[in-house]
PDB file of C-alpha atoms in Angstrom:
ATOM      1  CA  MET A  14       0.052  -0.002  -0.100  1.00  0.00           C
ATOM      2  CA  PRO A  15       2.211   2.928  -1.147  1.00  0.00           C
ATOM      3  CA  ARG A  16       0.031   5.900  -0.749  1.00  0.00           C
ATOM      4  CA  LEU A  17       2.375   8.815  -0.552  1.00  0.00           C
ATOM      5  CA  THR A  18      -0.028  11.796  -0.412  1.00  0.00           C
ATOM      6  CA  PHE A  19      -2.922  12.617   1.946  1.00  0.00           C
ATOM      7  CA  ALA A  20      -6.579  12.510   0.549  1.00  0.00           C
ATOM      8  CA  VAL A  21      -7.359  15.636  -1.843  1.00  0.00           C
ATOM      9  CA  ILE A  22     -10.439  15.761  -3.853  1.00  0.00           C
ATOM     10  CA  LEU A  23     -11.990  12.772  -5.755  1.00  0.00           C
ATOM     11  CA  ALA A  24     -11.286  13.357  -9.561  1.00  0.00           C
ATOM     12  CA  LEU A  25     -13.903  11.457 -11.494  1.00  0.00           C
ATOM     13  CA  SER A  26     -14.763  12.347 -15.237  1.00  0.00           C
ATOM     14  CA  GLY A  27     -17.925  14.540 -15.271  1.00  0.00           C
ATOM     15  CA  SER A  28     -17.771  15.254 -11.455  1.00  0.00           C
ATOM     16  CA  ALA A  29     -16.791  18.827 -12.021  1.00  0.00           C
ATOM     17  CA  PRO A  30     -16.933  21.615 -14.493  1.00  0.00           C
ATOM     18  CA  PRO A  31     -13.996  21.635 -17.013  1.00  0.00           C
ATOM     19  CA  ALA A  32     -12.400  24.842 -15.432  1.00  0.00           C
ATOM     20  CA  GLN A  33     -12.256  23.059 -12.062  1.00  0.00           C
ATOM     21  CA  ALA A  34     -11.015  19.755 -13.333  1.00  0.00           C
ATOM     22  CA  ALA A  35      -7.142  20.551 -13.307  1.00  0.00           C
ATOM     23  CA  GLU A  36      -7.384  21.914  -9.607  1.00  0.00           C
ATOM     24  CA  GLN A  37      -9.121  18.614  -8.464  1.00  0.00           C
ATOM     25  CA  ILE A  38      -6.574  16.207  -9.894  1.00  0.00           C
ATOM     26  CA  PRO A  39      -4.870  14.399  -6.835  1.00  0.00           C
ATOM     27  CA  ASP A  40      -1.292  15.098  -6.389  1.00  0.00           C
ATOM     28  CA  TRP A  41      -0.119  11.495  -6.850  1.00  0.00           C
ATOM     29  CA  CYS A  42      -2.223  11.458 -10.169  1.00  0.00           C
ATOM     30  CA  LYS A  43       0.122  14.059 -11.855  1.00  0.00           C
ATOM     31  CA  ALA A  44       2.976  11.427 -11.985  1.00  0.00           C
ATOM     32  CA  ILE A  45       0.755   9.436 -14.328  1.00  0.00           C
ATOM     33  CA  PRO A  46       1.752   7.982 -16.969  1.00  0.00           C
ATOM     34  CA  ARG A  47       5.096   6.973 -15.386  1.00  0.00           C
ATOM     35  CA  ALA A  48       8.176   7.237 -17.541  1.00  0.00           C
ATOM     36  CA  GLU A  49       9.317   3.848 -16.926  1.00  0.00           C
ATOM     37  CA  TYR A  50       6.300   2.194 -18.649  1.00  0.00           C
ATOM     38  CA  LYS A  51       7.532   3.614 -21.998  1.00  0.00           C
ATOM     39  CA  ALA A  52      10.258   0.933 -22.066  1.00  0.00           C
ATOM     40  CA  LEU A  53       7.672  -1.825 -21.721  1.00  0.00           C
ATOM     41  CA  GLU A  54       5.372  -3.595 -24.196  1.00  0.00           C
ATOM     42  CA  ARG A  55       1.731  -2.770 -23.519  1.00  0.00           C
ATOM     43  CA  VAL A  56      -0.853  -5.313 -24.585  1.00  0.00           C
ATOM     44  CA  LEU A  57      -4.635  -5.024 -24.251  1.00  0.00           C
ATOM     45  CA  PRO A  58      -4.540  -1.292 -24.691  1.00  0.00           C
ATOM     46  CA  ASP A  59      -8.434  -1.270 -24.897  1.00  0.00           C
ATOM     47  CA  GLU A  60      -8.853  -2.226 -21.302  1.00  0.00           C
ATOM     48  CA  PRO A  61     -10.577   0.775 -19.496  1.00  0.00           C
ATOM     49  CA  TRP A  62      -9.147   0.097 -15.967  1.00  0.00           C
ATOM     50  CA  PHE A  63      -5.955  -2.009 -16.245  1.00  0.00           C
ATOM     51  CA  GLU A  64      -2.694  -1.511 -18.145  1.00  0.00           C
ATOM     52  CA  THR A  65      -1.168  -4.701 -18.971  1.00  0.00           C
ATOM     53  CA  TYR A  66       2.431  -4.962 -19.999  1.00  0.00           C
ATOM     54  CA  LYS A  67       4.504  -7.977 -21.303  1.00  0.00           C
ATOM     55  CA  ILE A  68       7.506  -8.044 -19.067  1.00  0.00           C
ATOM     56  CA  GLN A  69       9.177 -10.903 -21.036  1.00  0.00           C
ATOM     57  CA  PRO A  70       7.687 -14.225 -22.723  1.00  0.00           C
ATOM     58  CA  GLY A  71       5.222 -15.882 -20.247  1.00  0.00           C
ATOM     59  CA  LEU A  72       5.187 -12.903 -17.799  1.00  0.00           C
ATOM     60  CA  PHE A  73       2.583  -9.953 -17.581  1.00  0.00           C
ATOM     61  CA  ALA A  74       2.336  -7.005 -15.124  1.00  0.00           C
ATOM     62  CA  ILE A  75      -1.367  -5.980 -14.698  1.00  0.00           C
ATOM     63  CA  TYR A  76      -1.327  -2.451 -13.504  1.00  0.00           C
ATOM     64  CA  GLU A  77      -4.114  -0.388 -11.909  1.00  0.00           C
ATOM     65  CA  PRO A  78      -3.047   3.456 -12.431  1.00  0.00           C
ATOM     66  CA  HIS A  79      -6.340   5.092 -11.751  1.00  0.00           C
ATOM     67  CA  GLN A  80      -6.141   4.277  -8.009  1.00  0.00           C
ATOM     68  CA  SER A  81      -3.608   5.808  -5.586  1.00  0.00           C
ATOM     69  CA  GLU A  82      -2.043   2.469  -4.734  1.00  0.00           C
ATOM     70  CA  GLU A  83      -1.151   1.768  -8.194  1.00  0.00           C
ATOM     71  CA  THR A  84      -1.169  -1.860  -7.518  1.00  0.00           C
ATOM     72  CA  ILE A  85       0.408  -4.416  -9.778  1.00  0.00           C
ATOM     73  CA  ALA A  86      -0.440  -8.072 -10.180  1.00  0.00           C
ATOM     74  CA  TYR A  87       1.418 -10.626 -12.066  1.00  0.00           C
ATOM     75  CA  LEU A  88       0.560 -13.480 -14.371  1.00  0.00           C
ATOM     76  CA  ILE A  89       3.223 -16.113 -14.767  1.00  0.00           C
ATOM     77  CA  LEU A  90       2.782 -18.607 -17.368  1.00  0.00           C
ATOM     78  CA  GLY A  91       3.892 -22.335 -17.551  1.00  0.00           C
ATOM     79  CA  SER A  92       2.909 -24.951 -20.068  1.00  0.00           C
ATOM     80  CA  ARG A  93       0.101 -26.427 -17.816  1.00  0.00           C
ATOM     81  CA  GLN A  94      -1.169 -23.718 -15.720  1.00  0.00           C
ATOM     82  CA  ALA A  95      -0.647 -20.168 -14.865  1.00  0.00           C
ATOM     83  CA  LEU A  96      -0.068 -18.418 -11.519  1.00  0.00           C
ATOM     84  CA  LEU A  97      -1.707 -15.021 -10.814  1.00  0.00           C
ATOM     85  CA  PHE A  98       0.352 -13.199  -7.917  1.00  0.00           C
ATOM     86  CA  ASP A  99      -2.299 -10.853  -6.429  1.00  0.00           C
ATOM     87  CA  THR A 100      -5.805  -9.899  -7.911  1.00  0.00           C
ATOM     88  CA  GLY A 101      -5.578  -6.145  -7.347  1.00  0.00           C
ATOM     89  CA  MET A 102      -8.410  -3.775  -5.874  1.00  0.00           C
ATOM     90  CA  GLY A 103     -11.573  -5.570  -7.091  1.00  0.00           C
ATOM     91  CA  ILE A 104     -12.669  -2.434  -8.841  1.00  0.00           C
ATOM     92  CA  GLY A 105     -12.025  -3.721 -12.291  1.00  0.00           C
ATOM     93  CA  ASP A 106     -12.646  -7.308 -13.558  1.00  0.00           C
ATOM     94  CA  ILE A 107      -9.070  -8.933 -13.537  1.00  0.00           C
ATOM     95  CA  ARG A 108     -10.364 -12.102 -14.262  1.00  0.00           C
ATOM     96  CA  ALA A 109     -11.675 -10.914 -17.710  1.00  0.00           C
ATOM     97  CA  VAL A 110      -8.130  -9.641 -18.274  1.00  0.00           C
ATOM     98  CA  VAL A 111      -6.456 -12.713 -17.463  1.00  0.00           C
ATOM     99  CA  ALA A 112      -8.634 -14.780 -19.625  1.00  0.00           C
ATOM    100  CA  ARG A 113      -7.637 -12.510 -22.545  1.00  0.00           C
ATOM    101  CA  LEU A 114      -3.998 -13.479 -21.826  1.00  0.00           C
ATOM    102  CA  THR A 115      -4.366 -17.251 -21.252  1.00  0.00           C
ATOM    103  CA  SER A 116      -6.683 -20.088 -21.295  1.00  0.00           C
ATOM    104  CA  ARG A 117      -4.532 -22.140 -18.902  1.00  0.00           C
ATOM    105  CA  PRO A 118      -5.935 -22.942 -15.286  1.00  0.00           C
ATOM    106  CA  ILE A 119      -5.209 -20.351 -12.857  1.00  0.00           C
ATOM    107  CA  VAL A 120      -3.678 -20.778  -9.493  1.00  0.00           C
ATOM    108  CA  VAL A 121      -3.983 -17.608  -7.405  1.00  0.00           C
ATOM    109  CA  ILE A 122      -1.567 -16.709  -4.564  1.00  0.00           C
ATOM    110  CA  ASN A 123      -1.094 -13.384  -2.800  1.00  0.00           C
ATOM    111  CA  SER A 124       1.960 -11.463  -1.888  1.00  0.00           C
ATOM    112  CA  HIS A 125      -0.134 -10.550   1.288  1.00  0.00           C
ATOM    113  CA  THR A 126      -3.778 -10.114   2.075  1.00  0.00           C
ATOM    114  CA  HIS A 127      -4.166  -6.523   2.470  1.00  0.00           C
ATOM    115  CA  ASN A 128      -7.622  -5.659   0.602  1.00  0.00           C
ATOM    116  CA  ASP A 129      -5.598  -3.933  -2.233  1.00  0.00           C
ATOM    117  CA  HIS A 130      -4.074  -7.269  -3.331  1.00  0.00           C
ATOM    118  CA  VAL A 131      -7.093  -9.721  -2.991  1.00  0.00           C
ATOM    119  CA  GLY A 132      -9.823  -7.907  -4.335  1.00  0.00           C
ATOM    120  CA  GLY A 133     -10.360 -10.290  -7.330  1.00  0.00           C
ATOM    121  CA  ASN A 134      -9.681 -13.397  -5.299  1.00  0.00           C
ATOM    122  CA  TRP A 135     -13.406 -14.357  -5.209  1.00  0.00           C
ATOM    123  CA  GLN A 136     -13.423 -14.607  -8.898  1.00  0.00           C
ATOM    124  CA  PHE A 137     -10.946 -17.663  -8.969  1.00  0.00           C
ATOM    125  CA  PRO A 138     -11.761 -21.288  -8.055  1.00  0.00           C
ATOM    126  CA  PHE A 139      -8.312 -22.144  -6.502  1.00  0.00           C
ATOM    127  CA  VAL A 140      -6.465 -19.790  -4.070  1.00  0.00           C
ATOM    128  CA  ILE A 141      -3.414 -20.627  -2.220  1.00  0.00           C
ATOM    129  CA  GLY A 142      -3.023 -18.942   1.062  1.00  0.00           C
ATOM    130  CA  MET A 143      -0.358 -18.750   3.870  1.00  0.00           C
ATOM    131  CA  ASP A 144      -1.165 -20.695   6.892  1.00  0.00           C
ATOM    132  CA  THR A 145      -1.641 -17.729   9.261  1.00  0.00           C
ATOM    133  CA  ASP A 146      -4.331 -16.437  11.197  1.00  0.00           C
ATOM    134  CA  PHE A 147      -4.092 -12.973   9.396  1.00  0.00           C
ATOM    135  CA  THR A 148      -4.804 -14.687   6.160  1.00  0.00           C
ATOM    136  CA  ARG A 149      -7.937 -16.370   7.519  1.00  0.00           C
ATOM    137  CA  ALA A 150      -9.162 -13.261   8.820  1.00  0.00           C
ATOM    138  CA  SER A 151      -8.518 -11.244   5.731  1.00  0.00           C
ATOM    139  CA  ALA A 152     -10.432 -14.037   3.657  1.00  0.00           C
ATOM    140  CA  ARG A 153     -13.747 -12.883   5.317  1.00  0.00           C
ATOM    141  CA  GLY A 154     -13.465  -9.706   3.366  1.00  0.00           C
ATOM    142  CA  SER A 155     -13.755  -6.078   4.314  1.00  0.00           C
ATOM    143  CA  ARG A 156     -16.072  -3.151   3.536  1.00  0.00           C
ATOM    144  CA  GLU A 157     -14.367  -0.475   5.581  1.00  0.00           C
ATOM    145  CA  ASP A 158     -10.800  -0.948   4.123  1.00  0.00           C
ATOM    146  CA  ALA A 159     -12.335  -1.263   0.562  1.00  0.00           C
ATOM    147  CA  GLN A 160     -14.380   2.065   0.916  1.00  0.00           C
ATOM    148  CA  ALA A 161     -11.221   3.640   2.159  1.00  0.00           C
ATOM    149  CA  GLU A 162      -9.743   3.001  -1.400  1.00  0.00           C
ATOM    150  CA  ILE A 163     -12.267   5.016  -3.157  1.00  0.00           C
ATOM    151  CA  ALA A 164     -12.400   7.971  -0.782  1.00  0.00           C
ATOM    152  CA  PRO A 165     -11.735  11.686  -2.075  1.00  0.00           C
ATOM    153  CA  GLY A 166      -8.292  11.886  -3.599  1.00  0.00           C
ATOM    154  CA  GLU A 167      -7.954   8.158  -4.213  1.00  0.00           C
ATOM    155  CA  ILE A 168      -9.134   7.802  -7.870  1.00  0.00           C
ATOM    156  CA  CYS A 169      -7.511   9.250 -11.070  1.00  0.00           C
ATOM    157  CA  GLY A 170      -9.976   9.528 -13.853  1.00  0.00           C
ATOM    158  CA  ALA A 171     -13.276   7.382 -14.229  1.00  0.00           C
ATOM    159  CA  LEU A 172     -14.345   4.235 -12.219  1.00  0.00           C
ATOM    160  CA  PRO A 173     -15.226   1.339 -14.430  1.00  0.00           C
ATOM    161  CA  GLU A 174     -18.728   1.449 -16.281  1.00  0.00           C
ATOM    162  CA  GLY A 175     -21.163  -0.413 -13.950  1.00  0.00           C
ATOM    163  CA  PHE A 176     -19.088  -0.175 -10.856  1.00  0.00           C
ATOM    164  CA  ASP A 177     -21.181   0.782  -7.689  1.00  0.00           C
ATOM    165  CA  PRO A 178     -18.966   2.772  -5.199  1.00  0.00           C
ATOM    166  CA  LYS A 179     -21.436   2.284  -2.455  1.00  0.00           C
ATOM    167  CA  ALA A 180     -21.499  -1.448  -2.777  1.00  0.00           C
ATOM    168  CA  TYR A 181     -17.780  -1.671  -3.072  1.00  0.00           C
ATOM    169  CA  ARG A 182     -16.244  -4.140  -0.632  1.00  0.00           C
ATOM    170  CA  THR A 183     -13.721  -6.806  -0.677  1.00  0.00           C
ATOM    171  CA  ARG A 184     -15.520 -10.120  -1.053  1.00  0.00           C
ATOM    172  CA  PRO A 185     -14.806 -13.153   0.937  1.00  0.00           C
ATOM    173  CA  TRP A 186     -12.924 -15.723  -0.848  1.00  0.00           C
ATOM    174  CA  HIS A 187     -11.963 -19.321  -0.126  1.00  0.00           C
ATOM    175  CA  VAL A 188      -8.609 -20.634   0.641  1.00  0.00           C
ATOM    176  CA  SER A 189      -8.309 -23.831  -1.320  1.00  0.00           C
ATOM    177  CA  ARG A 190      -4.890 -24.908   0.151  1.00  0.00           C
ATOM    178  CA  PHE A 191      -2.894 -23.670   2.994  1.00  0.00           C
ATOM    179  CA  VAL A 192       0.874 -23.612   2.594  1.00  0.00           C
ATOM    180  CA  ARG A 193       4.058 -22.251   4.271  1.00  0.00           C
ATOM    181  CA  GLY A 194       7.389 -20.755   3.051  1.00  0.00           C
ATOM    182  CA  GLY A 195       9.395 -23.119   0.785  1.00  0.00           C
ATOM    183  CA  PHE A 196       6.330 -24.534  -1.090  1.00  0.00           C
ATOM    184  CA  THR A 197       6.781 -24.742  -4.639  1.00  0.00           C
ATOM    185  CA  ILE A 198       4.280 -24.602  -7.519  1.00  0.00           C
ATOM    186  CA  ASP A 199       4.904 -26.503 -10.849  1.00  0.00           C
ATOM    187  CA  LEU A 200       3.406 -24.549 -13.649  1.00  0.00           C
ATOM    188  CA  GLY A 201       4.728 -27.016 -15.997  1.00  0.00           C
ATOM    189  CA  GLY A 202       8.328 -26.061 -17.351  1.00  0.00           C
ATOM    190  CA  ARG A 203       8.363 -23.365 -14.795  1.00  0.00           C
ATOM    191  CA  THR A 204       8.800 -23.815 -10.990  1.00  0.00           C
ATOM    192  CA  ILE A 205       7.784 -20.951  -8.690  1.00  0.00           C
ATOM    193  CA  GLU A 206       8.891 -21.051  -4.922  1.00  0.00           C
ATOM    194  CA  ILE A 207       7.336 -19.116  -2.061  1.00  0.00           C
ATOM    195  CA  VAL A 208       9.799 -17.296   0.125  1.00  0.00           C
ATOM    196  CA  SER A 209       8.080 -16.219   3.414  1.00  0.00           C
ATOM    197  CA  THR A 210       9.056 -12.770   4.202  1.00  0.00           C
ATOM    198  CA  PRO A 211       6.859 -11.543   7.195  1.00  0.00           C
ATOM    199  CA  GLY A 212       6.983  -8.077   8.451  1.00  0.00           C
ATOM    200  CA  HIS A 213       4.788  -5.870   6.447  1.00  0.00           C
ATOM    201  CA  THR A 214       2.057  -8.359   7.436  1.00  0.00           C
ATOM    202  CA  PRO A 215       2.407 -11.863   9.102  1.00  0.00           C
ATOM    203  CA  ASP A 216       1.623 -13.687   5.791  1.00  0.00           C
ATOM    204  CA  ALA A 217       3.723 -11.477   3.496  1.00  0.00           C
ATOM    205  CA  ILE A 218       5.690 -13.559   0.773  1.00  0.00           C
ATOM    206  CA  CYS A 219       7.782 -13.135  -2.120  1.00  0.00           C
ATOM    207  CA  LEU A 220       8.050 -15.637  -5.124  1.00  0.00           C
ATOM    208  CA  LEU A 221      11.344 -16.871  -6.675  1.00  0.00           C
ATOM    209  CA  ASP A 222      11.511 -18.142 -10.155  1.00  0.00           C
ATOM    210  CA  ARG A 223      15.116 -19.386  -9.979  1.00  0.00           C
ATOM    211  CA  ALA A 224      15.446 -20.598 -13.691  1.00  0.00           C
ATOM    212  CA  ASN A 225      14.583 -17.054 -14.840  1.00  0.00           C
ATOM    213  CA  GLY A 226      16.092 -15.050 -12.129  1.00  0.00           C
ATOM    214  CA  LEU A 227      12.807 -13.435 -11.293  1.00  0.00           C
ATOM    215  CA  LEU A 228      12.098 -12.135  -7.717  1.00  0.00           C
ATOM    216  CA  PHE A 229       8.466 -11.056  -7.017  1.00  0.00           C
ATOM    217  CA  THR A 230       8.718  -8.815  -3.802  1.00  0.00           C
ATOM    218  CA  GLY A 231       5.128  -7.724  -3.163  1.00  0.00           C
ATOM    219  CA  ASP A 232       5.062  -5.196  -0.741  1.00  0.00           C
ATOM    220  CA  THR A 233       8.202  -6.004   1.037  1.00  0.00           C
ATOM    221  CA  TYR A 234       9.924  -3.836  -1.727  1.00  0.00           C
ATOM    222  CA  TYR A 235       8.280  -1.342  -4.139  1.00  0.00           C
ATOM    223  CA  PRO A 236       9.571   2.021  -5.630  1.00  0.00           C
ATOM    224  CA  ALA A 237       7.623   4.243  -3.146  1.00  0.00           C
ATOM    225  CA  ALA A 238       7.379   4.741   0.665  1.00  0.00           C
ATOM    226  CA  ILE A 239       7.168   1.204   1.956  1.00  0.00           C
ATOM    227  CA  TRP A 240       4.235   0.865   4.473  1.00  0.00           C
ATOM    228  CA  LEU A 241       5.650  -0.214   7.990  1.00  0.00           C
ATOM    229  CA  PHE A 242       3.067   1.466  10.413  1.00  0.00           C
ATOM    230  CA  ARG A 243      -0.001  -0.869  10.610  1.00  0.00           C
ATOM    231  CA  PRO A 244      -0.599  -2.741  13.776  1.00  0.00           C
ATOM    232  CA  GLU A 245      -0.009  -6.028  11.974  1.00  0.00           C
ATOM    233  CA  THR A 246       3.507  -4.929  10.841  1.00  0.00           C
ATOM    234  CA  ASP A 247       6.577  -6.379  12.715  1.00  0.00           C
ATOM    235  CA  LEU A 248       9.649  -4.430  12.052  1.00  0.00           C
ATOM    236  CA  ASP A 249      12.219  -7.063  13.471  1.00  0.00           C
ATOM    237  CA  ALA A 250      10.510  -9.600  11.164  1.00  0.00           C
ATOM    238  CA  TYR A 251      10.705  -7.263   8.202  1.00  0.00           C
ATOM    239  CA  VAL A 252      14.572  -6.561   8.721  1.00  0.00           C
ATOM    240  CA  ALA A 253      15.133 -10.361   8.885  1.00  0.00           C
ATOM    241  CA  SER A 254      13.043 -10.771   5.638  1.00  0.00           C
ATOM    242  CA  VAL A 255      14.935  -8.258   3.579  1.00  0.00           C
ATOM    243  CA  LYS A 256      18.123  -9.731   4.609  1.00  0.00           C
ATOM    244  CA  ARG A 257      16.758 -12.967   3.550  1.00  0.00           C
ATOM    245  CA  LEU A 258      15.994 -11.327   0.097  1.00  0.00           C
ATOM    246  CA  ALA A 259      19.407  -9.840  -0.313  1.00  0.00           C
ATOM    247  CA  ALA A 260      20.875 -13.076   0.139  1.00  0.00           C
ATOM    248  CA  LEU A 261      19.065 -14.317  -2.917  1.00  0.00           C
ATOM    249  CA  ALA A 262      20.445 -11.406  -5.027  1.00  0.00           C
ATOM    250  CA  PRO A 263      23.347 -13.225  -6.856  1.00  0.00           C
ATOM    251  CA  ASP A 264      20.598 -15.532  -8.364  1.00  0.00           C
ATOM    252  CA  VAL A 265      18.204 -12.703  -9.417  1.00  0.00           C
ATOM    253  CA  LYS A 266      18.144 -10.610 -12.594  1.00  0.00           C
ATOM    254  CA  LEU A 267      14.906  -8.598 -12.125  1.00  0.00           C
ATOM    255  CA  VAL A 268      13.070  -7.474  -8.920  1.00  0.00           C
ATOM    256  CA  LEU A 269       9.334  -7.163  -9.498  1.00  0.00           C
ATOM    257  CA  GLY A 270       7.420  -5.176  -6.840  1.00  0.00           C
ATOM    258  CA  ALA A 271       3.808  -4.689  -6.322  1.00  0.00           C
ATOM    259  CA  HIS A 272       3.155  -0.998  -6.841  1.00  0.00           C
ATOM    260  CA  ASN A 273       3.998   1.956  -9.238  1.00  0.00           C
ATOM    261  CA  VAL A 274       6.690   0.460 -11.359  1.00  0.00           C
ATOM    262  CA  PRO A 275       7.278  -3.330 -11.945  1.00  0.00           C
ATOM    263  CA  VAL A 276      10.875  -3.597 -12.846  1.00  0.00           C
ATOM    264  CA  ALA A 277      14.050  -2.936 -10.552  1.00  0.00           C
ATOM    265  CA  ALA A 278      17.665  -4.259 -10.431  1.00  0.00           C
ATOM    266  CA  PRO A 279      18.601  -6.594  -7.923  1.00  0.00           C
ATOM    267  CA  ALA A 280      21.104  -4.243  -6.419  1.00  0.00           C
ATOM    268  CA  ILE A 281      18.086  -2.729  -4.833  1.00  0.00           C
ATOM    269  CA  LEU A 282      17.901  -5.725  -2.489  1.00  0.00           C
ATOM    270  CA  ASP A 283      21.257  -4.767  -0.627  1.00  0.00           C
ATOM    271  CA  GLN A 284      20.149  -1.143  -0.585  1.00  0.00           C
ATOM    272  CA  LEU A 285      16.838  -2.152   1.150  1.00  0.00           C
ATOM    273  CA  VAL A 286      18.690  -3.807   3.963  1.00  0.00           C
ATOM    274  CA  GLY A 287      21.053  -0.820   4.416  1.00  0.00           C
ATOM    275  CA  ALA A 288      18.176   1.638   4.566  1.00  0.00           C
ATOM    276  CA  ILE A 289      15.988  -0.156   6.745  1.00  0.00           C
ATOM    277  CA  GLU A 290      18.997  -0.680   9.273  1.00  0.00           C
ATOM    278  CA  THR A 291      19.971   2.998   9.056  1.00  0.00           C
ATOM    279  CA  VAL A 292      16.290   4.145   9.821  1.00  0.00           C
ATOM    280  CA  ARG A 293      16.050   1.567  12.836  1.00  0.00           C
ATOM    281  CA  ALA A 294      19.503   2.794  14.083  1.00  0.00           C
ATOM    282  CA  GLY A 295      18.124   6.326  14.314  1.00  0.00           C
ATOM    283  CA  ARG A 296      20.628   7.863  11.717  1.00  0.00           C
ATOM    284  CA  VAL A 297      18.064   9.391   9.659  1.00  0.00           C
ATOM    285  CA  ALA A 298      15.522  12.185  10.419  1.00  0.00           C
ATOM    286  CA  PRO A 299      11.969  12.052   8.900  1.00  0.00           C
ATOM    287  CA  ALA A 300      11.600  13.932   5.887  1.00  0.00           C
ATOM    288  CA  GLU A 301       7.873  14.622   6.497  1.00  0.00           C
ATOM    289  CA  GLY A 302       5.046  13.398   8.638  1.00  0.00           C
ATOM    290  CA  ARG A 303       1.504  13.645   9.461  1.00  0.00           C
ATOM    291  CA  GLY A 304      -0.979  11.770  11.660  1.00  0.00           C
ATOM    292  CA  GLY A 305       1.619  10.119  13.892  1.00  0.00           C
ATOM    293  CA  LYS A 306       3.312   8.880  10.855  1.00  0.00           C
ATOM    294  CA  ALA A 307       6.528   9.868   9.110  1.00  0.00           C
ATOM    295  CA  ILE A 308       8.480   9.039   6.002  1.00  0.00           C
ATOM    296  CA  TYR A 309      11.937   8.197   6.348  1.00  0.00           C
ATOM    297  CA  LYS A 310      14.253   8.364   3.346  1.00  0.00           C
ATOM    298  CA  VAL A 311      17.674   6.811   2.717  1.00  0.00           C
ATOM    299  CA  GLY A 312      18.883   7.072  -0.916  1.00  0.00           C
ATOM    300  CA  ALA A 313      16.118   6.038  -3.332  1.00  0.00           C
ATOM    301  CA  ILE A 314      14.196   3.974  -0.598  1.00  0.00           C
ATOM    302  CA  SER A 315      11.630   5.351   1.801  1.00  0.00           C
ATOM    303  CA  PHE A 316       9.485   4.012   4.572  1.00  0.00           C
ATOM    304  CA  LEU A 317       6.039   5.179   6.071  1.00  0.00           C
ATOM    305  CA  MET A 318       6.580   4.418   9.603  1.00  0.00           C
ATOM    306  CA  PRO A 319       5.224   5.435  13.108  1.00  0.00           C
ATOM    307  CA  ALA A 320       6.812   8.942  13.916  1.00  0.00           C
ATOM    308  CA  ALA A 321       9.595   8.702  16.588  1.00  0.00           C
ATOM    309  CA  ARG A 322       8.306  10.107  19.935  1.00  0.00           C
TER     310      ARG A 322
END
């Protein structure tokens, strides 16, 4: 959940006279489109809510640029089945997008179970979940968390046709199989390993495709202020997890985070360890703060954390 700005005014097409439209665009929206996407191959350009990019053969990033989280889900193709890593906000129809990209059976697994990553889980018959109480609680769904995602200042442009904001909630979903770190998923000619990385949440994971040098980091790393302030966050566990990821760097060619921009170099993993250790050691002052939270920046990496007292 990488929201960097505080809510401004809801900017929906048709919601204000043209003369006021520019004033009502949320600050975060002004960064869209992000320059990094120019280097990627866009597919399905007619999709109104999602932007889908082919990262390499058999790998697609499904991006939601119209909501402040800028969530990215990943579709990983094998010869027998496909893995969908996260299902987004549940605002657009991600199942319809996936069906246009592959006819293979879909296995869903979540980087963690915050609502912006599980919104489309209910649409798929087979969902793998981490064996944690947090996962079980999240699977019940939530209206309050979902409604916060469409509050004033959270939407850039128009919501999908037929979407009912008043009825929006994260729908309950069924976990078909509970697993733990180290579990592997054979997609046919492609094996994906679950790396347990608790910290951001108790059920946070990354995915490792060793053969192709791909590390999918979820919310453990993404290029924006990483959220480490919620009650379910464990900072000690987070530090241990990022060290675990840094140890994988020699085998990694691409790091793929869950928000904003999909591709980073593996050198970011060592930088992530240094950044969080610097912050926890008290060697960096907050860059900005509000509402009991502050952003701490170390080089290109930043964290949104409880403000020091």
